[in-house]
PDB file of C-alpha atoms in Angstrom:
ATOM      1  CA  MET A 146      31.523  21.437 -16.035  1.00  0.00           C
ATOM      2  CA  GLU A 147      33.330  21.283 -12.786  1.00  0.00           C
ATOM      3  CA  PRO A 148      31.741  18.397 -10.070  1.00  0.00           C
ATOM      4  CA  LEU A 149      29.584  20.785  -7.847  1.00  0.00           C
ATOM      5  CA  ASP A 150      31.026  20.197  -4.243  1.00  0.00           C
ATOM      6  CA  MET A 151      27.845  20.789  -2.646  1.00  0.00           C
ATOM      7  CA  ASN A 152      29.961  20.896   1.521  1.00  0.00           C
ATOM      8  CA  LEU A 153      31.316  24.222  -0.093  1.00  0.00           C
ATOM      9  CA  LEU A 154      27.547  25.492  -0.093  1.00  0.00           C
ATOM     10  CA  VAL A 155      27.010  24.114   3.663  1.00  0.00           C
ATOM     11  CA  ALA A 156      30.565  25.600   4.929  1.00  0.00           C
ATOM     12  CA  LEU A 157      29.876  29.281   3.275  1.00  0.00           C
ATOM     13  CA  ASP A 158      26.015  29.119   4.859  1.00  0.00           C
ATOM     14  CA  ALA A 159      28.110  28.435   8.438  1.00  0.00           C
ATOM     15  CA  LEU A 160      30.895  31.177   7.422  1.00  0.00           C
ATOM     16  CA  LEU A 161      28.928  33.729   6.248  1.00  0.00           C
ATOM     17  CA  GLU A 162      26.224  33.169   8.932  1.00  0.00           C
ATOM     18  CA  THR A 163      29.063  33.065  12.129  1.00  0.00           C
ATOM     19  CA  SER A 164      31.613  35.478  10.557  1.00  0.00           C
ATOM     20  CA  SER A 165      33.955  33.398  12.658  1.00  0.00           C
ATOM     21  CA  VAL A 166      36.569  30.641  11.606  1.00  0.00           C
ATOM     22  CA  THR A 167      36.304  28.207  15.286  1.00  0.00           C
ATOM     23  CA  LYS A 168      32.647  29.314  15.272  1.00  0.00           C
ATOM     24  CA  ALA A 169      31.553  27.556  12.009  1.00  0.00           C
ATOM     25  CA  ALA A 170      33.777  24.693  12.343  1.00  0.00           C
ATOM     26  CA  HIS A 171      32.561  23.787  15.917  1.00  0.00           C
ATOM     27  CA  ARG A 172      28.855  23.899  13.703  1.00  0.00           C
ATOM     28  CA  LEU A 173      30.239  21.632  11.679  1.00  0.00           C
ATOM     29  CA  ASP A 174      32.107  19.300  14.134  1.00  0.00           C
ATOM     30  CA  THR A 175      35.358  20.111  12.423  1.00  0.00           C
ATOM     31  CA  SER A 176      38.918  21.330  12.751  1.00  0.00           C
ATOM     32  CA  ALA A 177      39.973  25.376  12.686  1.00  0.00           C
ATOM     33  CA  PRO A 178      42.339  24.136  10.379  1.00  0.00           C
ATOM     34  CA  ALA A 179      39.958  22.575   7.997  1.00  0.00           C
ATOM     35  CA  MET A 180      38.010  25.635   8.577  1.00  0.00           C
ATOM     36  CA  SER A 181      40.813  27.676   7.374  1.00  0.00           C
ATOM     37  CA  ARG A 182      41.371  25.577   4.102  1.00  0.00           C
ATOM     38  CA  THR A 183      38.207  25.642   3.568  1.00  0.00           C
ATOM     39  CA  LEU A 184      37.785  28.948   3.434  1.00  0.00           C
ATOM     40  CA  ALA A 185      40.592  29.560   1.741  1.00  0.00           C
ATOM     41  CA  ARG A 186      38.824  27.299  -1.564  1.00  0.00           C
ATOM     42  CA  LEU A 187      36.131  28.931  -0.715  1.00  0.00           C
ATOM     43  CA  ARG A 188      37.356  32.499  -2.058  1.00  0.00           C
ATOM     44  CA  ARG A 189      39.332  30.701  -5.155  1.00  0.00           C
ATOM     45  CA  VAL A 190      36.056  29.569  -6.518  1.00  0.00           C
ATOM     46  CA  LEU A 191      34.790  32.711  -5.886  1.00  0.00           C
ATOM     47  CA  GLY A 192      37.250  35.223  -5.984  1.00  0.00           C
ATOM     48  CA  ASP A 193      36.020  37.230  -3.123  1.00  0.00           C
ATOM     49  CA  PRO A 194      38.285  37.033   0.239  1.00  0.00           C
ATOM     50  CA  LEU A 195      33.771  36.261   1.832  1.00  0.00           C
ATOM     51  CA  LEU A 196      35.447  37.829   5.372  1.00  0.00           C
ATOM     52  CA  VAL A 197      38.543  40.202   5.880  1.00  0.00           C
ATOM     53  CA  ARG A 198      39.739  40.835   9.149  1.00  0.00           C
ATOM     54  CA  ALA A 199      38.835  44.122  11.531  1.00  0.00           C
ATOM     55  CA  GLY A 200      40.415  43.665  14.568  1.00  0.00           C
ATOM     56  CA  ARG A 201      39.898  41.023  15.927  1.00  0.00           C
ATOM     57  CA  ASN A 202      36.819  40.064  13.857  1.00  0.00           C
ATOM     58  CA  LEU A 203      35.747  38.720  10.210  1.00  0.00           C
ATOM     59  CA  VAL A 204      33.429  41.281   8.673  1.00  0.00           C
ATOM     60  CA  PRO A 205      32.093  40.245   5.594  1.00  0.00           C
ATOM     61  CA  THR A 206      31.928  41.913   1.897  1.00  0.00           C
ATOM     62  CA  PRO A 207      30.038  43.039   0.324  1.00  0.00           C
ATOM     63  CA  ARG A 208      29.873  40.214  -1.597  1.00  0.00           C
ATOM     64  CA  ALA A 209      28.929  37.992   1.395  1.00  0.00           C
ATOM     65  CA  LEU A 210      26.553  39.961   3.014  1.00  0.00           C
ATOM     66  CA  GLU A 211      24.801  40.061  -1.045  1.00  0.00           C
ATOM     67  CA  MET A 212      24.701  36.227  -1.098  1.00  0.00           C
ATOM     68  CA  ARG A 213      23.972  35.659   2.463  1.00  0.00           C
ATOM     69  CA  TYR A 214      20.034  34.582   2.889  1.00  0.00           C
ATOM     70  CA  GLU A 215      20.324  33.022  -1.044  1.00  0.00           C
ATOM     71  CA  VAL A 216      23.209  30.456   0.063  1.00  0.00           C
ATOM     72  CA  SER A 217      21.252  30.225   3.449  1.00  0.00           C
ATOM     73  CA  THR A 218      18.282  29.300   1.205  1.00  0.00           C
ATOM     74  CA  LEU A 219      19.657  27.122  -0.495  1.00  0.00           C
ATOM     75  CA  VAL A 220      21.321  24.827   2.190  1.00  0.00           C
ATOM     76  CA  ALA A 221      17.743  24.905   4.353  1.00  0.00           C
ATOM     77  CA  LYS A 222      16.437  23.718   0.651  1.00  0.00           C
ATOM     78  CA  GLY A 223      18.748  20.866   0.307  1.00  0.00           C
ATOM     79  CA  ARG A 224      18.408  19.888   3.832  1.00  0.00           C
ATOM     80  CA  GLU A 225      15.201  19.406   3.605  1.00  0.00           C
ATOM     81  CA  LEU A 226      15.097  16.950  -0.018  1.00  0.00           C
ATOM     82  CA  LEU A 227      17.674  14.657   1.855  1.00  0.00           C
ATOM     83  CA  SER A 228      16.016  14.646   4.951  1.00  0.00           C
ATOM     84  CA  PRO A 229      14.094  11.258   5.641  1.00  0.00           C
ATOM     85  CA  ARG A 230      10.308  11.836   5.483  1.00  0.00           C
ATOM     86  CA  GLY A 231       8.193  11.874   9.081  1.00  0.00           C
ATOM     87  CA  GLU A 232       4.358  10.615   9.103  1.00  0.00           C
ATOM     88  CA  VAL A 233       2.049  11.862   6.557  1.00  0.00           C
ATOM     89  CA  ASP A 234      -0.538  14.144   7.849  1.00  0.00           C
ATOM     90  CA  PRO A 235      -4.202  12.795   5.910  1.00  0.00           C
ATOM     91  CA  ALA A 236      -6.119  15.655   7.259  1.00  0.00           C
ATOM     92  CA  ALA A 237      -3.329  17.014   4.349  1.00  0.00           C
ATOM     93  CA  LEU A 238      -3.221  14.804   1.317  1.00  0.00           C
ATOM     94  CA  LYS A 239      -4.664  16.582  -1.987  1.00  0.00           C
ATOM     95  CA  ARG A 240      -3.887  13.360  -4.266  1.00  0.00           C
ATOM     96  CA  SER A 241      -6.019  10.425  -5.756  1.00  0.00           C
ATOM     97  CA  PHE A 242      -5.302   7.079  -5.657  1.00  0.00           C
ATOM     98  CA  ALA A 243      -6.749   3.872  -7.639  1.00  0.00           C
ATOM     99  CA  VAL A 244      -8.098   1.105  -6.546  1.00  0.00           C
ATOM    100  CA  ARG A 245      -8.347  -2.547  -7.897  1.00  0.00           C
ATOM    101  CA  ALA A 246     -10.335  -4.490  -5.685  1.00  0.00           C
ATOM    102  CA  GLY A 247     -11.265  -8.601  -6.481  1.00  0.00           C
ATOM    103  CA  ASP A 248     -15.608  -9.019  -6.521  1.00  0.00           C
ATOM    104  CA  ALA A 249     -15.167 -10.488  -3.012  1.00  0.00           C
ATOM    105  CA  VAL A 250     -13.264  -7.851  -1.586  1.00  0.00           C
ATOM    106  CA  LEU A 251     -15.416  -5.036  -2.769  1.00  0.00           C
ATOM    107  CA  THR A 252     -18.775  -5.678  -0.641  1.00  0.00           C
ATOM    108  CA  GLU A 253     -16.492  -5.501   2.987  1.00  0.00           C
ATOM    109  CA  LEU A 254     -13.752  -2.908   1.375  1.00  0.00           C
ATOM    110  CA  VAL A 255     -15.574  -0.284  -0.589  1.00  0.00           C
ATOM    111  CA  ALA A 256     -18.394   1.358   2.048  1.00  0.00           C
ATOM    112  CA  PRO A 257     -15.651   1.084   5.443  1.00  0.00           C
ATOM    113  CA  LEU A 258     -12.802   2.389   3.156  1.00  0.00           C
ATOM    114  CA  LEU A 259     -15.202   5.369   1.827  1.00  0.00           C
ATOM    115  CA  SER A 260     -15.691   6.472   6.056  1.00  0.00           C
ATOM    116  CA  ALA A 261     -13.096   6.332   7.083  1.00  0.00           C
ATOM    117  CA  VAL A 262     -11.338   8.423   3.828  1.00  0.00           C
ATOM    118  CA  ARG A 263     -13.608  11.208   4.665  1.00  0.00           C
ATOM    119  CA  THR A 264     -13.321  11.545   7.933  1.00  0.00           C
ATOM    120  CA  ARG A 265      -9.549  11.223   7.643  1.00  0.00           C
ATOM    121  CA  ALA A 266      -8.173  12.534   4.576  1.00  0.00           C
ATOM    122  CA  PRO A 267     -11.216  14.616   3.033  1.00  0.00           C
ATOM    123  CA  GLY A 268      -8.782  15.778   0.366  1.00  0.00           C
ATOM    124  CA  VAL A 269      -8.133  12.347  -0.639  1.00  0.00           C
ATOM    125  CA  GLY A 270      -9.878  10.865  -3.908  1.00  0.00           C
ATOM    126  CA  LEU A 271     -10.447   7.728  -4.430  1.00  0.00           C
ATOM    127  CA  ASN A 272     -11.133   5.608  -7.693  1.00  0.00           C
ATOM    128  CA  ILE A 273     -12.972   2.022  -7.035  1.00  0.00           C
ATOM    129  CA  ARG A 274     -11.949  -0.106  -9.803  1.00  0.00           C
ATOM    130  CA  PRO A 275     -12.338  -3.747 -10.817  1.00  0.00           C
ATOM    131  CA  ASP A 276     -10.367  -6.458 -10.501  1.00  0.00           C
ATOM    132  CA  ALA A 277      -9.330  -7.522 -14.329  1.00  0.00           C
ATOM    133  CA  PRO A 278      -6.702 -10.423 -14.018  1.00  0.00           C
ATOM    134  CA  GLU A 279      -5.457 -10.281 -17.756  1.00  0.00           C
ATOM    135  CA  ASP A 280      -4.007  -6.564 -16.872  1.00  0.00           C
ATOM    136  CA  ILE A 281      -1.312  -7.512 -14.797  1.00  0.00           C
ATOM    137  CA  ALA A 282       0.512  -4.908 -15.844  1.00  0.00           C
ATOM    138  CA  ALA A 283      -1.298  -1.337 -14.493  1.00  0.00           C
ATOM    139  CA  LEU A 284       0.588  -1.175 -11.434  1.00  0.00           C
ATOM    140  CA  ARG A 285       4.035  -0.989 -12.948  1.00  0.00           C
ATOM    141  CA  ASP A 286       1.906   1.406 -15.638  1.00  0.00           C
ATOM    142  CA  GLY A 287       0.600   4.075 -13.144  1.00  0.00           C
ATOM    143  CA  ARG A 288      -2.763   3.416 -14.205  1.00  0.00           C
ATOM    144  CA  VAL A 289      -3.475   1.568 -10.870  1.00  0.00           C
ATOM    145  CA  ASP A 290      -1.640   2.745  -7.511  1.00  0.00           C
ATOM    146  CA  ILE A 291      -3.242  -0.756  -5.343  1.00  0.00           C
ATOM    147  CA  GLU A 292      -4.287  -3.708  -5.918  1.00  0.00           C
ATOM    148  CA  VAL A 293      -6.073  -5.977  -3.367  1.00  0.00           C
ATOM    149  CA  GLY A 294      -8.284  -9.431  -3.424  1.00  0.00           C
ATOM    150  CA  VAL A 295      -7.175 -12.780  -4.354  1.00  0.00           C
ATOM    151  CA  ILE A 296      -4.141 -11.589  -6.314  1.00  0.00           C
ATOM    152  CA  GLU A 297      -2.963 -14.553  -8.981  1.00  0.00           C
ATOM    153  CA  ARG A 298      -0.721 -13.142 -11.612  1.00  0.00           C
ATOM    154  CA  THR A 299       1.075  -9.842 -10.874  1.00  0.00           C
ATOM    155  CA  ASP A 300       3.725  -7.858 -12.608  1.00  0.00           C
ATOM    156  CA  PRO A 301       7.468  -9.477 -12.002  1.00  0.00           C
ATOM    157  CA  GLU A 302       8.301  -6.146 -10.156  1.00  0.00           C
ATOM    158  CA  THR A 303       5.323  -5.869  -8.637  1.00  0.00           C
ATOM    159  CA  THR A 304       5.262  -6.102  -4.044  1.00  0.00           C
ATOM    160  CA  VAL A 305       2.046  -8.505  -2.777  1.00  0.00           C
ATOM    161  CA  GLN A 306       2.027  -8.461   0.646  1.00  0.00           C
ATOM    162  CA  ARG A 307      -0.699 -11.567   2.114  1.00  0.00           C
ATOM    163  CA  ILE A 308      -3.005  -9.453   4.635  1.00  0.00           C
ATOM    164  CA  PHE A 309      -4.747 -12.720   5.933  1.00  0.00           C
ATOM    165  CA  GLY A 310      -6.206 -16.043   5.076  1.00  0.00           C
ATOM    166  CA  ASP A 311      -9.770 -16.756   4.699  1.00  0.00           C
ATOM    167  CA  ARG A 312     -11.336 -19.828   4.453  1.00  0.00           C
ATOM    168  CA  ALA A 313     -14.032 -21.183   2.547  1.00  0.00           C
ATOM    169  CA  HIS A 314     -18.180 -21.869   3.882  1.00  0.00           C
ATOM    170  CA  GLY A 315     -20.829 -22.056   2.396  1.00  0.00           C
ATOM    171  CA  VAL A 316     -24.155 -20.296   2.548  1.00  0.00           C
ATOM    172  CA  ALA A 317     -28.142 -21.351   1.403  1.00  0.00           C
ATOM    173  CA  ALA A 318     -31.042 -19.893   2.418  1.00  0.00           C
ATOM    174  CA  PRO A 319     -31.910 -20.432   6.078  1.00  0.00           C
ATOM    175  CA  ASP A 320     -34.878 -22.837   5.160  1.00  0.00           C
ATOM    176  CA  HIS A 321     -31.996 -24.739   3.216  1.00  0.00           C
ATOM    177  CA  PRO A 322     -31.905 -28.520   4.807  1.00  0.00           C
ATOM    178  CA  LEU A 323     -28.109 -28.182   4.843  1.00  0.00           C
ATOM    179  CA  VAL A 324     -28.858 -25.213   7.075  1.00  0.00           C
ATOM    180  CA  THR A 325     -31.519 -26.995   9.698  1.00  0.00           C
ATOM    181  CA  GLU A 326     -29.544 -30.334   9.340  1.00  0.00           C
ATOM    182  CA  HIS A 327     -26.841 -31.622   9.641  1.00  0.00           C
ATOM    183  CA  VAL A 328     -24.347 -31.754   7.309  1.00  0.00           C
ATOM    184  CA  THR A 329     -22.706 -34.540   5.663  1.00  0.00           C
ATOM    185  CA  VAL A 330     -20.381 -35.278   2.329  1.00  0.00           C
ATOM    186  CA  ALA A 331     -22.976 -36.841   0.697  1.00  0.00           C
ATOM    187  CA  ARG A 332     -25.646 -34.711   1.383  1.00  0.00           C
ATOM    188  CA  TYR A 333     -23.263 -31.706   0.370  1.00  0.00           C
ATOM    189  CA  ALA A 334     -22.334 -33.490  -2.472  1.00  0.00           C
ATOM    190  CA  ALA A 335     -26.153 -33.846  -3.332  1.00  0.00           C
ATOM    191  CA  ALA A 336     -26.868 -30.183  -3.262  1.00  0.00           C
ATOM    192  CA  ALA A 337     -27.430 -27.972  -6.504  1.00  0.00           C
ATOM    193  CA  HIS A 338     -24.453 -25.783  -6.549  1.00  0.00           C
ATOM    194  CA  LEU A 339     -23.965 -22.552  -8.110  1.00  0.00           C
ATOM    195  CA  ALA A 340     -20.653 -21.758  -8.899  1.00  0.00           C
ATOM    196  CA  ILE A 341     -18.656 -18.353  -8.879  1.00  0.00           C
ATOM    197  CA  SER A 342     -16.076 -17.839 -11.755  1.00  0.00           C
ATOM    198  CA  ARG A 343     -15.723 -14.647 -13.911  1.00  0.00           C
ATOM    199  CA  HIS A 344     -15.326 -17.422 -17.414  1.00  0.00           C
ATOM    200  CA  GLY A 345     -17.320 -19.994 -16.299  1.00  0.00           C
ATOM    201  CA  ARG A 346     -15.546 -22.107 -14.774  1.00  0.00           C
ATOM    202  CA  ALA A 347     -17.555 -24.921 -12.521  1.00  0.00           C
ATOM    203  CA  HIS A 348     -14.809 -27.336 -11.969  1.00  0.00           C
ATOM    204  CA  GLY A 349     -12.633 -26.272  -8.394  1.00  0.00           C
ATOM    205  CA  PRO A 350     -10.681 -27.085  -5.520  1.00  0.00           C
ATOM    206  CA  ILE A 351     -14.193 -28.059  -3.581  1.00  0.00           C
ATOM    207  CA  ASP A 352     -14.486 -30.844  -6.701  1.00  0.00           C
ATOM    208  CA  ASP A 353     -11.098 -32.842  -6.402  1.00  0.00           C
ATOM    209  CA  ARG A 354     -11.803 -32.692  -2.611  1.00  0.00           C
ATOM    210  CA  LEU A 355     -15.560 -34.799  -3.243  1.00  0.00           C
ATOM    211  CA  ALA A 356     -13.583 -36.964  -5.973  1.00  0.00           C
ATOM    212  CA  LEU A 357     -11.063 -38.471  -2.964  1.00  0.00           C
ATOM    213  CA  HIS A 358     -14.187 -39.446  -1.360  1.00  0.00           C
ATOM    214  CA  GLY A 359     -15.728 -40.841  -4.767  1.00  0.00           C
ATOM    215  CA  ARG A 360     -18.275 -38.405  -5.013  1.00  0.00           C
ATOM    216  CA  THR A 361     -19.478 -35.269  -7.271  1.00  0.00           C
ATOM    217  CA  ARG A 362     -21.134 -32.584  -7.730  1.00  0.00           C
ATOM    218  CA  ARG A 363     -23.844 -31.189  -9.558  1.00  0.00           C
ATOM    219  CA  VAL A 364     -23.083 -26.975 -10.711  1.00  0.00           C
ATOM    220  CA  VAL A 365     -26.533 -25.950 -11.770  1.00  0.00           C
ATOM    221  CA  ALA A 366     -25.366 -22.761 -12.928  1.00  0.00           C
ATOM    222  CA  THR A 367     -21.976 -20.354 -12.387  1.00  0.00           C
ATOM    223  CA  VAL A 368     -22.253 -16.970 -12.295  1.00  0.00           C
ATOM    224  CA  PRO A 369     -19.286 -13.654 -12.465  1.00  0.00           C
ATOM    225  CA  ASP A 370     -19.536 -12.052  -8.942  1.00  0.00           C
ATOM    226  CA  LEU A 371     -20.341 -12.910  -5.197  1.00  0.00           C
ATOM    227  CA  THR A 372     -23.237  -9.827  -5.703  1.00  0.00           C
ATOM    228  CA  ALA A 373     -25.218 -11.941  -8.118  1.00  0.00           C
ATOM    229  CA  ALA A 374     -24.301 -16.046  -6.689  1.00  0.00           C
ATOM    230  CA  LEU A 375     -25.544 -14.198  -3.435  1.00  0.00           C
ATOM    231  CA  LEU A 376     -28.750 -12.846  -4.425  1.00  0.00           C
ATOM    232  CA  ALA A 377     -29.575 -16.173  -6.399  1.00  0.00           C
ATOM    233  CA  VAL A 378     -28.843 -18.482  -3.135  1.00  0.00           C
ATOM    234  CA  ARG A 379     -31.504 -16.305  -1.787  1.00  0.00           C
ATOM    235  CA  SER A 380     -34.324 -16.421  -3.995  1.00  0.00           C
ATOM    236  CA  GLY A 381     -33.760 -20.053  -4.631  1.00  0.00           C
ATOM    237  CA  ASP A 382     -32.789 -23.647  -3.460  1.00  0.00           C
ATOM    238  CA  VAL A 383     -29.146 -23.695  -4.813  1.00  0.00           C
ATOM    239  CA  VAL A 384     -25.738 -23.581  -2.035  1.00  0.00           C
ATOM    240  CA  CYS A 385     -22.706 -22.002  -2.977  1.00  0.00           C
ATOM    241  CA  SER A 386     -18.782 -21.625  -1.081  1.00  0.00           C
ATOM    242  CA  VAL A 387     -17.808 -18.067  -0.053  1.00  0.00           C
ATOM    243  CA  PRO A 388     -15.193 -16.465   1.704  1.00  0.00           C
ATOM    244  CA  ALA A 389     -16.475 -16.457   5.307  1.00  0.00           C
ATOM    245  CA  HIS A 390     -15.118 -13.321   6.165  1.00  0.00           C
ATOM    246  CA  LEU A 391     -15.405 -11.072   3.149  1.00  0.00           C
ATOM    247  CA  SER A 392     -18.323 -12.129   2.574  1.00  0.00           C
ATOM    248  CA  ARG A 393     -19.998 -11.954   5.993  1.00  0.00           C
ATOM    249  CA  SER A 394     -21.584  -8.379   5.504  1.00  0.00           C
ATOM    250  CA  ALA A 395     -23.362  -9.406   2.478  1.00  0.00           C
ATOM    251  CA  VAL A 396     -24.669 -12.841   4.147  1.00  0.00           C
ATOM    252  CA  ALA A 397     -26.296 -10.950   7.280  1.00  0.00           C
ATOM    253  CA  ALA A 398     -27.229  -7.753   4.747  1.00  0.00           C
ATOM    254  CA  LEU A 399     -29.284 -10.664   2.471  1.00  0.00           C
ATOM    255  CA  GLY A 400     -30.617 -12.771   5.559  1.00  0.00           C
ATOM    256  CA  LEU A 401     -29.129 -15.865   4.252  1.00  0.00           C
ATOM    257  CA  ARG A 402     -27.064 -18.389   6.450  1.00  0.00           C
ATOM    258  CA  THR A 403     -23.268 -20.356   6.423  1.00  0.00           C
ATOM    259  CA  PHE A 404     -22.908 -23.938   7.235  1.00  0.00           C
ATOM    260  CA  GLU A 405     -19.690 -25.684   7.492  1.00  0.00           C
ATOM    261  CA  ILE A 406     -18.493 -27.572   4.149  1.00  0.00           C
ATOM    262  CA  PRO A 407     -17.206 -30.866   5.026  1.00  0.00           C
ATOM    263  CA  LEU A 408     -14.270 -31.135   3.548  1.00  0.00           C
ATOM    264  CA  PRO A 409     -10.405 -29.500   3.854  1.00  0.00           C
ATOM    265  CA  LEU A 410     -10.443 -27.025   1.891  1.00  0.00           C
ATOM    266  CA  PRO A 411      -6.920 -24.456   0.933  1.00  0.00           C
ATOM    267  CA  GLU A 412      -7.016 -20.741   2.062  1.00  0.00           C
ATOM    268  CA  ILE A 413      -7.982 -18.157   0.121  1.00  0.00           C
ATOM    269  CA  ALA A 414      -5.245 -15.769   0.580  1.00  0.00           C
ATOM    270  CA  VAL A 415      -5.995 -11.884   0.408  1.00  0.00           C
ATOM    271  CA  SER A 416      -3.429  -9.720  -0.693  1.00  0.00           C
ATOM    272  CA  MET A 417      -2.505  -6.673  -1.098  1.00  0.00           C
ATOM    273  CA  ALA A 418       0.078  -5.009  -4.471  1.00  0.00           C
ATOM    274  CA  TRP A 419       1.859  -2.291  -5.251  1.00  0.00           C
ATOM    275  CA  HIS A 420       4.763  -1.397  -7.621  1.00  0.00           C
ATOM    276  CA  PRO A 421       7.869  -0.817  -5.247  1.00  0.00           C
ATOM    277  CA  ARG A 422       8.199   3.274  -6.410  1.00  0.00           C
ATOM    278  CA  ASN A 423       5.222   3.801  -4.046  1.00  0.00           C
ATOM    279  CA  GLY A 424       6.578   2.362  -1.361  1.00  0.00           C
ATOM    280  CA  ALA A 425       8.042   4.819   0.656  1.00  0.00           C
ATOM    281  CA  ASP A 426       5.587   7.503  -0.022  1.00  0.00           C
ATOM    282  CA  GLY A 427       3.756   9.027   2.666  1.00  0.00           C
ATOM    283  CA  GLY A 428       0.915   9.308   1.349  1.00  0.00           C
ATOM    284  CA  HIS A 429       0.216   5.717  -0.097  1.00  0.00           C
ATOM    285  CA  ARG A 430       1.555   3.557   2.694  1.00  0.00           C
ATOM    286  CA  TRP A 431      -0.610   5.649   4.820  1.00  0.00           C
ATOM    287  CA  LEU A 432      -3.903   4.014   2.325  1.00  0.00           C
ATOM    288  CA  ARG A 433      -1.815   0.692   2.441  1.00  0.00           C
ATOM    289  CA  ASP A 434      -2.031   0.380   5.957  1.00  0.00           C
ATOM    290  CA  LEU A 435      -5.705   1.727   5.827  1.00  0.00           C
ATOM    291  CA  ILE A 436      -6.883  -0.861   3.505  1.00  0.00           C
ATOM    292  CA  ARG A 437      -5.060  -3.945   5.539  1.00  0.00           C
ATOM    293  CA  ALA A 438      -6.477  -2.144   9.149  1.00  0.00           C
ATOM    294  CA  LEU A 439     -10.058  -2.360   7.802  1.00  0.00           C
ATOM    295  CA  LEU A 440      -9.865  -5.900   5.664  1.00  0.00           C
ATOM    296  CA  THR A 441      -7.864  -8.246   8.845  1.00  0.00           C
ATOM    297  CA  PRO A 442     -10.148 -10.126  10.592  1.00  0.00           C
ATOM    298  CA  PRO A 443      -9.283  -8.997  14.831  1.00  0.00           C
ATOM    299  CA  ASP A 444      -8.374 -12.248  15.212  1.00  0.00           C
ATOM    300  CA  GLU A 445      -5.228 -12.050  12.684  1.00  0.00           C
ATOM    301  CA  PRO A 446      -1.796 -10.860  13.853  1.00  0.00           C
ATOM    302  CA  ASP A 447      -0.640  -7.579  13.179  1.00  0.00           C
ATOM    303  CA  ARG A 448       1.748  -8.060   9.440  1.00  0.00           C
ATOM    304  CA  PRO A 449       4.541  -4.807   8.794  1.00  0.00           C
ATOM    305  CA  SER A 450       3.638  -2.924   5.855  1.00  0.00           C
ATOM    306  CA  GLY A 451       6.500  -3.768   3.874  1.00  0.00           C
ATOM    307  CA  GLY A 452       6.040  -6.991   1.060  1.00  0.00           C
ATOM    308  CA  ARG A 453       7.956  -8.781  -0.958  1.00  0.00           C
ATOM    309  CA  ARG A 454       8.808  -8.480  -4.594  1.00  0.00           C
ATOM    310  CA  ARG A 455       6.942 -11.064  -6.597  1.00  0.00           C
ATOM    311  CA  ARG A 456      10.019 -13.039  -8.530  1.00  0.00           C
TER     312      ARG A 456
END
């Protein structure tokens, strides 16, 4: 099979539309001699003169008239396929997205995300899935479209974008001494602590910082998620450290109070991840931008919608 020259199709469309070598050349920003050579090549390829002289003008042959509409349609479709996509219209989207969200993110993201999607993109369905740190291939395999939360492990191909940096603060019942009195390192270490860990780990950055002060804390229990931790804090005398921004709605709804932990603690990086094949997809990009806007604190600087590839 001979290689296809799609430029011949474009030139044929211009020639059949204008019935003029000069006008076709002008339309395609080329010279009349070059267009004459192209017409000669088309005649050889198609085995038909296509345009013949009638006085001072060129007129199409029956074969040219027969194929004019089809050629025009093919060229228009090709231009559409090869043109950059414009901004997507959320109201016109008809598709579903699987979003995997970390426990700390769920309480702050799900309600506003559902509300925004129902209002702006009623044809979009959401499948909200729980965090699964051990399943790092879901984005690559297409089982998950977007992952959002504290992302520590990803597939090497995954694109990861930082949304914002949260900080840890303490949460307790309204009448707890760490809320009503001045918080010192000694008082904080002496409290009954609750740790959040899906794997039951009680030790964390707080313990490392307390060790620098020669102190340890007593972790009375570990719970697997933020919701369980806040309910336990509400019903007892324990305290817990939680992400400040991501827990604010749940803390307020449960009538809990917060306090500053008297230790320098590392930032809690909240990120979003997706597979590169979805990077330029308009609908996917719209949902990423929406999630980022809903989660970003008001005082956090805007960030681009791109990301970095994990290597």
